[in-house]
Short mmCIF file of C-alpha atoms in Angstrom, two decimals:
data_model
loop_
_atom_site.label_atom_id
_atom_site.label_comp_id
_atom_site.label_asym_id
_atom_site.label_seq_id
_atom_site.Cartn_x
_atom_site.Cartn_y
_atom_site.Cartn_z
CA MET A 18 0.00 0.00 0.00
CA SER A 19 2.79 2.45 0.96
CA ILE A 20 4.58 1.87 -2.36
CA GLN A 21 1.42 2.61 -4.36
CA LEU A 22 0.66 5.60 -2.13
CA GLY A 23 4.21 6.85 -2.65
CA LYS A 24 3.90 6.59 -6.42
CA THR A 25 0.55 8.36 -6.37
CA SER A 26 1.89 11.08 -4.08
CA LEU A 27 4.93 11.60 -6.31
CA ALA A 28 2.70 11.93 -9.35
CA ASN A 29 0.45 14.32 -7.46
CA ALA A 30 3.40 16.41 -6.31
CA SER A 31 4.76 16.56 -9.85
CA SER A 32 1.38 17.63 -11.19
CA LEU A 33 1.03 20.33 -8.57
CA VAL A 34 4.55 21.62 -9.20
CA LEU A 35 3.88 21.71 -12.94
CA LEU A 36 0.57 23.48 -12.29
CA GLN A 37 2.28 26.09 -10.16
CA LEU A 38 5.17 26.45 -12.62
CA PHE A 39 2.86 26.94 -15.61
CA SER A 40 0.34 29.19 -13.87
CA ARG A 41 2.99 31.26 -12.10
CA ALA A 42 5.10 31.63 -15.24
CA PHE A 43 2.03 32.79 -17.13
CA THR A 44 0.74 35.06 -14.37
CA PHE A 45 4.23 36.38 -13.61
CA GLY A 46 4.29 38.14 -16.96
CA LEU A 47 0.78 39.50 -16.39
CA ASN A 48 1.69 40.59 -12.86
CA GLN A 49 4.66 42.48 -14.24
CA ALA A 50 2.13 44.40 -16.32
CA LEU A 51 -0.30 44.72 -13.38
CA VAL A 52 2.23 46.43 -11.10
CA ARG A 53 2.95 48.88 -13.91
CA LEU A 54 -0.74 49.59 -14.48
CA ALA A 55 -1.72 49.85 -10.80
CA THR A 56 -0.41 52.46 -8.39
CA PRO A 57 1.38 51.30 -5.21
CA GLN A 58 -1.67 52.46 -3.21
CA THR A 59 -4.09 50.32 -5.24
CA PHE A 60 -1.74 47.34 -5.31
CA GLY A 61 -1.22 47.62 -1.55
CA THR A 62 -4.97 47.68 -0.87
CA ALA A 63 -5.68 44.71 -3.15
CA ALA A 64 -2.65 42.53 -2.45
CA ILE A 65 -2.39 43.19 1.31
CA GLN A 66 -5.78 44.21 2.71
CA PHE A 67 -8.15 42.43 0.31
CA GLU A 68 -6.01 39.29 0.25
CA LEU A 69 -5.94 39.34 4.06
CA LEU A 70 -9.74 39.62 4.08
CA LEU A 71 -10.06 36.68 1.68
CA SER A 72 -7.53 34.45 3.44
CA THR A 73 -9.19 35.14 6.81
CA ILE A 74 -12.58 33.99 5.51
CA LEU A 75 -11.17 30.87 3.81
CA PHE A 76 -8.78 29.92 6.60
CA LEU A 77 -11.36 30.12 9.39
CA SER A 78 -14.04 28.38 7.33
CA ARG A 79 -12.23 25.42 5.84
CA GLU A 80 -8.70 24.85 7.17
CA GLY A 81 -9.61 22.58 10.08
CA VAL A 82 -12.09 20.48 8.10
CA ARG A 83 -9.74 20.23 5.11
CA ASN A 84 -6.83 18.89 7.18
CA ALA A 85 -8.92 16.55 9.31
CA SER A 86 -10.70 15.04 6.28
CA LEU A 87 -7.40 13.77 4.89
CA ARG A 88 -7.43 11.08 7.56
CA ALA A 89 -10.78 9.74 6.40
CA SER A 90 -11.11 6.36 4.72
CA VAL A 91 -12.95 6.42 1.38
CA LYS A 92 -12.24 2.93 0.08
CA LYS A 93 -15.87 2.10 -0.52
CA LYS A 94 -19.30 3.70 -0.54
CA ASP A 95 -20.45 2.96 2.99
CA SER A 96 -22.09 4.95 5.76
CA ASN A 97 -18.72 6.22 6.98
CA VAL A 98 -18.11 7.90 3.62
CA ALA A 99 -21.50 9.60 3.81
CA LEU A 100 -20.66 10.89 7.29
CA VAL A 101 -17.39 12.29 5.95
CA GLU A 102 -19.23 13.96 3.07
CA ASN A 103 -21.49 15.65 5.60
CA ILE A 104 -18.44 17.03 7.41
CA SER A 105 -17.12 18.41 4.10
CA LEU A 106 -20.22 20.65 3.95
CA ILE A 107 -19.24 22.46 7.16
CA PRO A 108 -16.99 25.02 5.36
CA VAL A 109 -19.98 26.10 3.25
CA TYR A 110 -22.21 26.65 6.28
CA LEU A 111 -19.42 28.36 8.22
CA GLY A 112 -18.24 30.42 5.29
CA ILE A 113 -21.44 32.32 4.52
CA PRO A 114 -21.79 34.05 7.92
CA ILE A 115 -18.02 34.41 8.34
CA SER A 116 -17.79 36.13 4.94
CA GLY A 117 -20.44 38.69 5.86
CA LEU A 118 -19.15 39.38 9.37
CA THR A 119 -15.49 39.60 8.32
CA ALA A 120 -16.26 41.94 5.41
CA LEU A 121 -18.38 44.15 7.70
CA ALA A 122 -15.65 44.26 10.37
CA TYR A 123 -13.03 45.17 7.74
CA VAL A 124 -15.14 48.01 6.29
CA GLN A 125 -15.81 49.39 9.77
CA SER A 126 -12.11 49.34 10.71
CA ALA A 127 -10.64 50.58 7.38
CA SER A 128 -8.80 53.88 7.51
CA THR A 129 -10.27 56.96 5.88
CA THR A 130 -7.53 56.94 3.24
CA THR A 131 -8.30 53.34 2.30
CA ALA A 132 -12.10 53.65 2.37
CA SER A 133 -12.07 56.83 0.28
CA GLN A 134 -10.73 55.01 -2.78
CA PRO A 135 -13.23 54.69 -5.67
CA TYR A 136 -15.61 51.70 -5.45
CA PHE A 137 -13.96 50.47 -2.24
CA HIS A 138 -17.16 49.11 -0.67
CA ILE A 139 -18.27 47.40 -3.87
CA SER A 140 -14.86 45.73 -4.16
CA VAL A 141 -15.07 44.42 -0.58
CA ALA A 142 -18.51 42.97 -1.27
CA VAL A 143 -17.25 41.23 -4.44
CA TYR A 144 -14.33 39.72 -2.47
CA ALA A 145 -16.80 38.32 0.08
CA VAL A 146 -18.86 36.79 -2.73
CA ALA A 147 -15.66 35.38 -4.27
CA ALA A 148 -14.86 33.64 -0.97
CA ILE A 149 -18.34 32.07 -0.86
CA LEU A 150 -17.99 30.85 -4.47
CA GLU A 151 -14.67 29.21 -3.59
CA LEU A 152 -16.13 27.58 -0.47
CA LEU A 153 -19.01 26.10 -2.48
CA SER A 154 -16.43 23.93 -4.28
CA GLU A 155 -14.81 22.78 -1.01
CA PRO A 156 -16.84 19.54 -0.59
CA LEU A 157 -15.80 18.46 -4.09
CA TYR A 158 -12.20 19.51 -3.40
CA ILE A 159 -12.14 17.31 -0.28
CA ARG A 160 -13.64 14.40 -2.24
CA ALA A 161 -10.99 14.72 -4.95
CA GLN A 162 -8.22 14.85 -2.32
CA ASN A 163 -9.46 11.74 -0.53
CA GLU A 164 -9.83 9.89 -3.82
CA LEU A 165 -6.25 10.93 -4.72
CA ARG A 166 -7.58 12.64 -7.87
CA LEU A 167 -5.28 15.63 -7.74
CA ASN A 168 -5.50 15.89 -11.53
CA VAL A 169 -8.97 17.36 -10.93
CA ARG A 170 -7.52 20.00 -8.67
CA VAL A 171 -4.69 20.71 -11.12
CA ARG A 172 -7.21 21.32 -13.89
CA ALA A 173 -9.52 23.46 -11.74
CA GLU A 174 -6.82 25.66 -10.20
CA GLY A 175 -4.94 25.99 -13.49
CA VAL A 176 -7.99 27.34 -15.30
CA ALA A 177 -8.98 29.54 -12.35
CA VAL A 178 -5.55 31.13 -11.75
CA VAL A 179 -4.96 32.00 -15.40
CA SER A 180 -8.49 33.37 -15.83
CA LYS A 181 -8.14 35.50 -12.71
CA SER A 182 -4.94 37.13 -14.00
CA VAL A 183 -6.35 37.70 -17.49
CA VAL A 184 -9.59 39.29 -16.21
CA THR A 185 -7.72 41.54 -13.76
CA PHE A 186 -5.32 42.65 -16.48
CA LEU A 187 -8.08 43.38 -19.00
CA VAL A 188 -10.11 45.49 -16.57
CA LEU A 189 -7.01 47.41 -15.46
CA ALA A 190 -5.86 47.93 -19.04
CA PHE A 191 -9.14 49.10 -20.59
CA ALA A 192 -11.10 50.67 -17.72
CA SER A 193 -10.34 54.02 -16.14
CA ASP A 194 -8.08 54.27 -13.06
CA GLU A 195 -11.01 54.57 -10.67
CA TRP A 196 -11.97 50.95 -11.45
CA ALA A 197 -8.60 49.57 -10.30
CA LEU A 198 -9.85 48.00 -7.05
CA VAL A 199 -12.85 46.52 -8.86
CA ALA A 200 -10.44 44.91 -11.35
CA PHE A 201 -8.78 42.88 -8.57
CA ALA A 202 -12.16 42.03 -7.03
CA VAL A 203 -13.67 40.82 -10.30
CA GLY A 204 -10.53 38.79 -10.98
CA GLN A 205 -10.89 37.03 -7.61
CA ALA A 206 -14.58 36.37 -8.21
CA THR A 207 -13.67 34.85 -11.59
CA TYR A 208 -11.22 32.54 -9.78
CA GLY A 209 -13.88 31.31 -7.33
CA LEU A 210 -16.52 30.87 -10.03
CA LEU A 211 -14.32 28.88 -12.41
CA LEU A 212 -13.01 26.73 -9.58
CA LEU A 213 -16.59 25.79 -8.76
CA ILE A 214 -17.54 25.23 -12.41
CA VAL A 215 -14.61 22.88 -13.12
CA PHE A 216 -15.18 20.79 -9.97
CA TRP A 217 -18.92 20.72 -10.68
CA THR A 218 -18.31 19.61 -14.27
CA VAL A 219 -15.89 16.82 -13.31
CA TYR A 220 -18.28 15.38 -10.72
CA ARG A 221 -21.33 16.15 -12.89
CA GLY A 222 -23.02 18.08 -10.12
CA ASP A 223 -22.90 15.05 -7.81
CA ILE A 224 -23.22 17.04 -4.60
CA ASN A 225 -26.03 17.77 -2.20
CA TYR A 226 -25.52 20.75 0.09
CA ILE A 227 -28.06 19.35 2.56
CA PRO A 228 -26.45 16.93 5.09
CA LYS A 229 -27.77 13.37 4.97
CA ARG A 230 -29.03 11.59 8.09
CA ILE A 231 -27.20 8.27 8.28
CA ARG A 232 -28.32 5.16 10.17
CA THR A 233 -25.50 3.04 11.61
CA ARG A 234 -25.48 -0.18 13.63
CA LEU A 235 -23.25 -0.55 16.65
CA HIS A 236 -23.35 -3.62 18.93
CA GLY A 237 -26.72 -4.55 17.52
CA ASN A 238 -28.24 -1.12 18.12
CA THR A 239 -29.29 1.32 15.41
CA ALA A 240 -28.21 4.95 15.78
CA THR A 241 -28.86 8.00 13.63
CA SER A 242 -26.11 10.56 13.09
CA TYR A 243 -24.93 13.22 10.66
CA PHE A 244 -21.17 13.22 11.29
CA ASP A 245 -18.35 10.83 12.10
CA ALA A 246 -17.73 11.77 15.75
CA LYS A 247 -13.97 11.23 15.77
CA LEU A 248 -13.44 13.19 12.57
CA LEU A 249 -15.79 15.95 13.72
CA ASN A 250 -13.88 16.39 17.00
CA LEU A 251 -10.60 16.56 15.11
CA SER A 252 -12.09 19.12 12.71
CA ILE A 253 -13.28 21.27 15.62
CA ALA A 254 -9.85 21.09 17.28
CA MET A 255 -8.07 22.03 14.05
CA THR A 256 -10.55 24.82 13.33
CA GLY A 257 -9.99 26.27 16.80
CA GLN A 258 -6.26 26.15 16.29
CA SER A 259 -6.59 27.83 12.90
CA VAL A 260 -7.46 31.14 14.59
CA VAL A 261 -4.03 31.36 16.22
CA LYS A 262 -2.29 29.79 13.23
CA HIS A 263 -3.89 32.29 10.86
CA PHE A 264 -2.59 35.20 12.92
CA LEU A 265 0.90 33.72 12.86
CA THR A 266 0.69 33.08 9.12
CA GLU A 267 -0.76 36.46 8.17
CA GLY A 268 0.39 38.54 11.13
CA ASP A 269 2.87 40.53 9.08
CA LYS A 270 0.17 41.54 6.59
CA PHE A 271 -2.18 42.48 9.41
CA LEU A 272 0.42 44.76 10.99
CA VAL A 273 1.46 46.24 7.65
CA SER A 274 -2.18 46.98 6.79
CA ARG A 275 -2.57 48.85 10.09
CA LEU A 276 0.80 50.57 10.53
CA SER A 277 2.19 51.33 7.08
CA PRO A 278 1.03 53.90 4.51
CA LEU A 279 -0.62 52.52 1.36
CA GLU A 280 2.49 53.15 -0.76
CA ASP A 281 4.62 50.94 1.50
CA GLN A 282 1.84 48.35 1.60
CA GLY A 283 2.19 48.15 -2.18
CA GLY A 284 5.95 47.73 -1.83
CA TYR A 285 5.45 45.02 0.79
CA ALA A 286 2.94 43.24 -1.45
CA ILE A 287 5.15 43.16 -4.54
CA ALA A 288 8.17 42.07 -2.50
CA SER A 289 6.08 39.27 -0.94
CA ASN A 290 4.89 38.16 -4.38
CA TYR A 291 8.41 37.98 -5.76
CA GLY A 292 10.00 36.66 -2.57
CA SER A 293 7.51 33.82 -2.09
CA LEU A 294 7.42 32.79 -5.76
CA ALA A 295 9.60 29.72 -5.10
CA ALA A 296 7.44 28.86 -2.09
CA ARG A 297 4.25 28.88 -4.17
CA ILE A 298 5.76 26.95 -7.08
CA ILE A 299 7.64 24.24 -5.17
CA PHE A 300 7.08 24.26 -1.41
CA GLN A 301 3.30 24.59 -1.36
CA PRO A 302 2.73 21.54 -3.62
CA ILE A 303 5.28 19.52 -1.62
CA GLU A 304 3.64 20.53 1.66
CA GLU A 305 0.12 19.70 0.50
CA THR A 306 1.12 16.39 -1.07
CA SER A 307 3.15 15.46 2.01
CA ARG A 308 0.18 16.16 4.26
CA LEU A 309 -1.94 13.87 2.09
CA TYR A 310 0.80 11.21 1.94
CA PHE A 311 1.54 11.21 5.69
CA SER A 312 -2.16 11.30 6.62
CA LYS A 313 -3.01 8.27 4.51
CA LEU A 314 0.19 6.36 5.31
CA LEU A 315 0.13 6.86 9.06
CA SER A 316 -3.62 6.25 9.42
CA SER A 317 -3.22 3.11 7.28
CA SER A 318 -0.29 1.86 9.37
CA SER A 319 -2.29 2.47 12.52
CA SER A 320 -5.24 0.43 11.28
CA LYS A 321 -3.10 -2.35 9.85
CA ALA A 322 -1.28 -2.73 13.13
CA THR A 323 -4.42 -4.24 14.59
CA LYS A 324 -4.63 -6.94 11.94
CA PRO A 325 -2.73 -10.23 12.08
CA LYS A 326 -1.97 -10.30 8.34
CA ASP A 327 -2.27 -7.97 5.38
CA GLU A 328 -3.21 -8.98 1.87
CA ASP A 329 0.41 -10.01 1.11
CA GLY A 330 0.71 -12.17 4.18
CA ASN A 331 2.83 -9.72 6.18
CA SER A 332 2.08 -9.26 9.86
CA GLY A 333 0.46 -6.06 11.05
CA ASP A 334 3.62 -5.08 12.93
CA THR A 335 5.76 -5.56 9.80
CA VAL A 336 3.46 -3.40 7.69
CA ARG A 337 3.31 -0.75 10.39
CA LYS A 338 7.11 -0.67 10.79
CA ALA A 339 7.62 -0.39 7.01
CA SER A 340 5.14 2.49 6.79
CA LEU A 341 6.85 4.34 9.64
CA ASP A 342 10.29 3.77 8.02
CA ASN A 343 8.98 5.22 4.76
CA ALA A 344 7.53 8.25 6.53
CA SER A 345 10.82 8.87 8.35
CA LYS A 346 12.88 8.60 5.16
CA ILE A 347 10.58 10.89 3.18
CA LEU A 348 10.54 13.53 5.93
CA SER A 349 14.34 13.38 6.35
CA SER A 350 14.93 13.63 2.60
CA LEU A 351 12.72 16.70 2.23
CA LEU A 352 14.36 18.42 5.21
CA LEU A 353 17.79 17.69 3.72
CA LEU A 354 16.65 19.25 0.44
CA PHE A 355 15.52 22.38 2.27
CA THR A 356 18.83 22.57 4.14
CA HIS A 357 20.58 22.81 0.77
CA LEU A 358 18.11 25.52 -0.22
CA LEU A 359 19.06 27.49 2.90
CA LEU A 360 22.73 27.24 1.94
CA LEU A 361 21.97 28.39 -1.62
CA LEU A 362 19.99 31.44 -0.57
CA VAL A 363 22.34 32.56 2.20
CA THR A 364 25.36 32.16 -0.08
CA PHE A 365 24.05 33.74 -3.28
CA GLY A 366 21.07 35.86 -2.21
CA PRO A 367 22.58 39.00 -0.63
CA PRO A 368 25.39 39.59 -3.20
CA TYR A 369 23.02 39.52 -6.20
CA LEU A 370 19.69 40.85 -4.90
CA SER A 371 20.42 44.46 -5.85
CA ILE A 372 20.86 43.41 -9.49
CA ALA A 373 17.66 41.32 -9.41
CA THR A 374 15.56 44.10 -7.86
CA THR A 375 16.77 46.59 -10.47
CA LEU A 376 15.57 44.22 -13.20
CA LEU A 377 12.27 43.14 -11.61
CA LEU A 378 10.87 46.12 -9.73
CA PRO A 379 9.13 48.91 -11.66
CA PRO A 380 10.67 52.34 -11.04
CA ARG A 381 7.68 53.52 -8.96
CA PHE A 382 8.33 50.67 -6.49
CA GLN A 383 12.10 51.24 -6.17
CA ASN A 384 11.57 53.89 -3.48
CA THR A 385 9.17 51.78 -1.41
CA SER A 386 10.04 49.15 1.18
CA ALA A 387 10.19 46.43 -1.51
CA PRO A 388 14.02 46.17 -1.93
CA SER A 389 14.72 45.85 1.81
CA ILE A 390 11.91 43.30 2.24
CA LEU A 391 13.29 41.14 -0.58
CA ARG A 392 16.63 40.97 1.25
CA SER A 393 14.89 39.58 4.33
CA TYR A 394 13.29 36.82 2.23
CA VAL A 395 16.70 35.15 1.96
CA PHE A 396 16.00 33.73 5.42
CA TYR A 397 12.22 33.68 5.27
CA ILE A 398 11.89 31.36 2.25
CA PRO A 399 13.83 28.36 3.65
CA MET A 400 12.19 28.80 7.05
CA MET A 401 8.78 28.62 5.32
CA ALA A 402 9.91 25.39 3.66
CA PHE A 403 11.04 23.78 6.94
CA ASN A 404 7.90 24.86 8.74
CA GLY A 405 5.57 23.73 5.95
CA ILE A 406 6.81 20.15 5.77
CA LEU A 407 7.12 19.70 9.56
CA GLU A 408 3.64 21.10 10.23
CA ALA A 409 2.30 18.88 7.46
CA PHE A 410 3.71 15.87 9.33
CA PHE A 411 2.41 17.15 12.66
CA ALA A 412 -1.11 17.65 11.29
CA SER A 413 -1.02 14.11 9.87
CA ALA A 414 0.19 12.35 13.02
CA CYS A 415 -1.03 14.33 16.03
CA THR A 416 -3.91 13.45 18.33
CA PRO A 417 -6.55 16.05 19.36
CA SER A 418 -4.82 16.48 22.75
CA GLU A 419 -1.46 17.09 21.03
CA LEU A 420 -3.18 19.58 18.74
CA ARG A 421 -4.57 21.48 21.74
CA ASN A 422 -1.13 21.49 23.34
CA GLN A 423 0.38 22.94 20.17
CA SER A 424 -2.32 25.63 20.15
CA ARG A 425 -1.26 26.75 23.61
CA TRP A 426 2.35 26.99 22.49
CA MET A 427 1.31 28.91 19.39
CA VAL A 428 -0.32 31.55 21.57
CA GLY A 429 3.14 32.04 23.08
CA PHE A 430 4.66 32.19 19.60
CA SER A 431 2.13 34.91 18.73
CA VAL A 432 3.26 37.01 21.69
CA THR A 433 6.88 36.47 20.65
CA PHE A 434 6.08 37.56 17.09
CA VAL A 435 4.40 40.79 18.21
CA PHE A 436 7.24 41.59 20.62
CA ALA A 437 9.90 40.87 17.98
CA ALA A 438 8.05 43.01 15.40
CA TYR A 439 7.92 45.89 17.89
CA LEU A 440 11.61 45.48 18.76
CA PHE A 441 12.74 45.35 15.12
CA ASN A 442 10.68 48.45 14.43
CA LEU A 443 12.45 50.29 17.26
CA LEU A 444 15.80 49.20 15.80
CA GLY A 445 14.88 50.82 12.48
CA PHE A 446 14.24 47.75 10.34
CA GLY A 447 10.98 49.19 8.96
CA ASP A 448 8.61 46.78 7.20
CA SER A 449 11.39 44.23 6.73
CA GLY A 450 11.41 43.88 10.52
CA LEU A 451 8.02 42.17 10.21
CA VAL A 452 9.58 39.55 7.96
CA TYR A 453 12.44 38.97 10.42
CA ALA A 454 9.87 38.67 13.22
CA ASN A 455 8.09 36.07 11.10
CA VAL A 456 11.38 34.21 10.61
CA LEU A 457 11.70 33.98 14.40
CA ASN A 458 8.09 32.83 14.69
CA LEU A 459 8.59 30.15 12.03
CA PHE A 460 11.82 29.00 13.69
CA LEU A 461 10.01 28.42 16.99
CA ARG A 462 7.27 26.47 15.19
CA VAL A 463 9.92 24.42 13.38
CA VAL A 464 11.60 23.53 16.69
CA TYR A 465 8.26 22.49 18.19
CA CYS A 466 7.27 20.26 15.25
CA TRP A 467 10.80 18.84 14.95
CA THR A 468 10.68 17.81 18.62
CA PHE A 469 7.29 16.19 18.05
CA ALA A 470 8.49 14.28 14.96
CA LYS A 471 11.63 13.05 16.71
CA ARG A 472 9.64 11.84 19.73
CA TYR A 473 6.97 10.28 17.48
CA PHE A 474 9.46 8.12 15.59
CA TRP A 475 11.65 7.22 18.54
CA GLU A 476 8.66 6.04 20.58
CA ARG A 477 7.87 3.67 17.72
CA GLY A 478 11.42 2.39 17.32
CA VAL A 479 12.16 4.25 14.06
CA GLY A 480 15.32 6.28 13.51
CA PHE A 481 15.01 10.00 12.92
CA GLY A 482 17.60 12.61 13.83
CA LEU A 483 19.57 15.71 12.94
CA ASP A 484 22.38 13.81 11.21
CA ALA A 485 20.00 12.83 8.38
CA VAL A 486 19.23 16.46 7.46
CA VAL A 487 22.74 17.96 7.57
CA PRO A 488 24.66 18.05 4.22
CA GLN A 489 27.96 16.26 3.84
CA ARG A 490 31.22 18.05 4.68
CA GLY A 491 32.20 18.46 1.04
CA VAL A 492 28.95 20.31 0.29
CA ILE A 493 29.36 22.58 3.30
CA GLY A 494 32.96 23.25 2.24
CA ALA A 495 31.91 24.19 -1.31
CA PHE A 496 29.27 26.60 -0.05
CA SER A 497 31.69 28.13 2.47
CA TRP A 498 34.26 28.78 -0.28
CA SER A 499 31.56 30.25 -2.52
CA TYR A 500 30.34 32.46 0.31
CA LEU A 501 33.79 34.03 0.67
CA VAL A 502 34.31 34.44 -3.09
CA THR A 503 30.93 36.05 -3.75
CA ARG A 504 31.37 38.46 -0.81
CA TRP A 505 34.80 39.50 -2.08
CA SER A 506 33.37 40.01 -5.57
CA TRP A 507 30.39 41.93 -4.16
CA LYS A 508 32.72 44.29 -2.31
CA ALA A 509 35.00 44.73 -5.32
CA TYR A 510 32.19 45.82 -7.68
CA GLU A 511 29.77 47.58 -5.31
CA HIS A 512 30.81 51.01 -6.69
CA LEU A 513 29.36 50.11 -10.12
CA PRO A 514 25.65 50.45 -11.07
CA PRO A 515 23.58 47.33 -10.18
CA LYS A 516 22.98 46.37 -13.80
CA ILE A 517 24.02 43.36 -15.87
CA LEU A 518 26.78 44.86 -18.05
CA PRO A 519 28.64 46.82 -15.33
CA GLN A 520 28.33 43.82 -12.98
CA ARG A 521 29.22 41.12 -15.54
CA ASN A 522 32.43 40.05 -13.73
CA HIS A 523 30.57 39.82 -10.43
CA ILE A 524 27.83 37.77 -12.12
CA THR A 525 30.41 35.48 -13.73
CA ALA A 526 31.97 34.81 -10.32
CA GLY A 527 28.54 33.87 -9.00
CA ILE A 528 27.82 31.51 -11.89
CA VAL A 529 31.16 29.70 -11.39
CA CYS A 530 30.59 29.37 -7.64
CA LEU A 531 27.03 28.17 -8.19
CA GLY A 532 28.30 25.50 -10.58
CA VAL A 533 30.83 24.31 -7.99
CA CYS A 534 28.15 24.14 -5.28
CA LEU A 535 25.62 22.29 -7.42
CA GLY A 536 28.28 19.92 -8.74
CA THR A 537 29.45 19.07 -5.22
CA TRP A 538 25.86 18.65 -4.08
#
C-alpha cells in the first residue's frame, strides 16, 4: 500500500509543481504588467488588505475540516463515507456568515484613506462573494483529495488562476483608473466561479448541500447521526487552532495593513509576491502532497497494526514498521533538500539581490520598502519550507490532545512575534522587521514540530535525527568557499551600477561558484 501511495503522491506532487510552474510563469508576466498599471496604493490595498480579508474567511471556514478530512477512509461507498461527506459541507455553512461578518468588520475598521478610494465598498462585497464561491467547491475539493484525484484540482486551479490574472489585467488595461480596485475584485470572483464550475463539471453536479441523516449499527443497536464523531472532533480542534495559526501566518500583513502607509503596503505586497514565488511553485505543492501522503500512510499503518496479516501475508507489525520507516525517510529527505536551499539562498542571495531588484521592480516601487523586504526573504523562504513540511507531518500524526497542546504553544509564539516586530521596528528595520519577526516565529514552530516528529518516531522504534538532514562536509565546504568568493566580488564591484553589463564580472563569479556548489551537491 505504501509503495502505491508513494507513487501516487509523487505523481500528485509533480502535477502540482507543474501546475504552479505553468500558472505562475504565465501570471508572472501578467503581474509584471499589473504592477505597472496599478499604483502602489491600489496594489497595496488589493494585495495586502483584500487578500488578508479573503484568506481570513477561507482559513477560518475550511482549514480545520480540510486537514482533518485527509485522515478519512474512502475505500468504498459505505455509511462512513457519507458521514465524511457531511463534514465536508461544514466550510460552506461556516463560510457564509463568516464572509459577511469579516467583510463588515473590515469596512468598519478601514482607515479613511483606504475607504475613500473609488468603489472600495463594492470591491469588498465582491471579495466576500468570491470567498463564498470558492467555499461552495470545497466539498468536491475534499472528495478529490481523498480519492487521490489531484488531476482534478490541477485542472480546476490551473484554469482559475490563469483566468483571474487575465480578467484583472483586461479590466485594469481598458477601464479608467477609478476601477482599479474593482479589477482585482472581479478577478478574484472569476477565480472562485471557475473553480466551482470545473469541480462541478468533473463530478457532474454530484453534490447535495443538505447533510444526509445516516443510520449506523453498533453492537446490535441502530443509531442515527450526521457526522463521524472522531473526525468531527478533530475538525473542531483544528478549526480552533486555525485562529491562532492564521494570525501567525498572516500577522505581518495584518500589521502592515494597520501601521504602514498605502504606498509601502504596495511595496510590501510586490516584494512578498516575488519573494515567495519559489514557495508557491515548489514548497506549497510539496507541503500539500506530504500532508496527504503522511495522513493516509500513518492512518493506514495504525489500522493495519491491529490486523494479524495484510493482503500479502505480512504481519500487522511488519506493515506498520515499514510504513513508519517510509515516513521517516521521506521527511528526512525533504528536510535535507531544504537545508541545501538554505545554503543556496544565504550564499548567493545578498550579493546579487540588488541586481535582481533593479531588473524586476518597476521604477515607482524602487523607493518603497520592496528592496529591503526582498533581502529579508533570503532567510524567510527556507524557514517557510522547513515549517511547511514539519507542520504537514504534525497535522497528519497528532492526536486532538497534542493539537490542543500545540495551540497553547502557538499563543506564546504569537506574543513572541508581536514583541519581535515591535523590537525590530524600534531598531529601524521598517517593514522588513516584520519579515524577520516572522522568521523567528517560524523557527520556533519548526523547533516544536521537529521535537514532536523526533519523539513520534523514537517512541515507535524508528530512527530520525539531525544527522539525516545535515549536508555532507564536502557540500558545506563548497558553499563556504563560494560564500567568501561572492562576498569578495560583491565588495569589489559595489561602486558600479547594479545592472548586468557593469556587474558582468561579479555575475560570472557567482555563476562559477554556483556550478561548484551544485556539482558538489
